[in-house]
């Protein structure tokens, strides 16, 4: 079946950049999404990229899409402690979410 | 907009009891999704509806699970009888457009514990 894979854990220091990676198998989606889940809450849309784009920048967030390698990444610049959460990439044509990457930001 | 509303937020029940989870989607959204999240399996799609009609229920684990959408503003997910392995966080989400073309808006989830 379709699959979306992410690394499970990332730890960074406040002020550093964070890069969360994702690989996927299906490329039918018009969009690919990044969601953020804070403790005890539902998933919140963070950003998305249209499938015919290579890069999208949204304030501190940069999304890179390599369609050839089916690789998606999310870069968070100047990471803050409030960015600590679980981040999911999602391919929504088949409604498949990645396993989630737990980002821990230390002061 | 109030967003997707789910109730209850927490449910603790004993094995064998019936459990009903409720969801109110965002007004005007034609698609409604039910997901289950566990540590072992991550986020899994259970079923989704379009205009109150179930489109794909292949993720429903077994006959103990059933979902209904009697109108555009309400959906239920029922587990009968419940088992300890059903313990998870159940999310409802809604979307204005079809999968792959628009994002989904998630509710806060219902944390179910079956003892």
Short mmCIF file of N, CA and C in Angstrom, two decimals, chain A residues 2 22-27 32 65-72:
data_model
loop_
_atom_site.label_atom_id
_atom_site.label_comp_id
_atom_site.label_asym_id
_atom_site.label_seq_id
_atom_site.Cartn_x
_atom_site.Cartn_y
_atom_site.Cartn_z
N UNK A 2 0.19 2.38 0.02
CA UNK A 2 0.93 3.64 0.03
C UNK A 2 1.61 3.85 1.38
N UNK A 22 10.79 13.68 5.01
CA UNK A 22 9.68 12.77 4.74
C UNK A 22 9.85 12.18 3.35
N UNK A 23 9.60 10.89 3.23
CA UNK A 23 9.56 10.26 1.90
C UNK A 23 8.20 9.63 1.70
N UNK A 24 7.74 9.61 0.48
CA UNK A 24 6.41 9.08 0.20
C UNK A 24 6.47 8.24 -1.06
N UNK A 25 5.45 7.41 -1.25
CA UNK A 25 5.47 6.51 -2.40
C UNK A 25 4.47 6.90 -3.47
N UNK A 26 3.39 7.57 -3.09
CA UNK A 26 2.38 7.91 -4.09
C UNK A 26 2.47 9.40 -4.43
N UNK A 27 2.33 9.74 -5.67
CA UNK A 27 2.48 11.15 -6.06
C UNK A 27 1.22 11.67 -6.74
N UNK A 32 0.91 18.41 -1.00
CA UNK A 32 1.50 17.66 0.10
C UNK A 32 1.51 18.59 1.30
N UNK A 65 10.42 20.24 -2.06
CA UNK A 65 9.84 19.03 -2.66
C UNK A 65 10.72 18.55 -3.80
N UNK A 66 11.17 17.34 -3.69
CA UNK A 66 11.93 16.68 -4.75
C UNK A 66 11.06 15.55 -5.29
N UNK A 67 10.39 15.84 -6.39
CA UNK A 67 9.42 14.88 -6.93
C UNK A 67 10.10 13.63 -7.47
N UNK A 68 11.28 13.81 -7.99
CA UNK A 68 12.00 12.66 -8.58
C UNK A 68 12.30 11.62 -7.49
N UNK A 69 12.75 12.11 -6.34
CA UNK A 69 13.10 11.20 -5.24
C UNK A 69 11.93 11.00 -4.29
N UNK A 70 10.82 11.68 -4.53
CA UNK A 70 9.63 11.61 -3.66
C UNK A 70 10.04 11.93 -2.22
N UNK A 71 10.70 13.07 -2.09
CA UNK A 71 11.21 13.50 -0.80
C UNK A 71 10.69 14.91 -0.51
N UNK A 72 10.20 15.06 0.69
CA UNK A 72 9.64 16.33 1.16
C UNK A 72 10.36 16.72 2.45
#
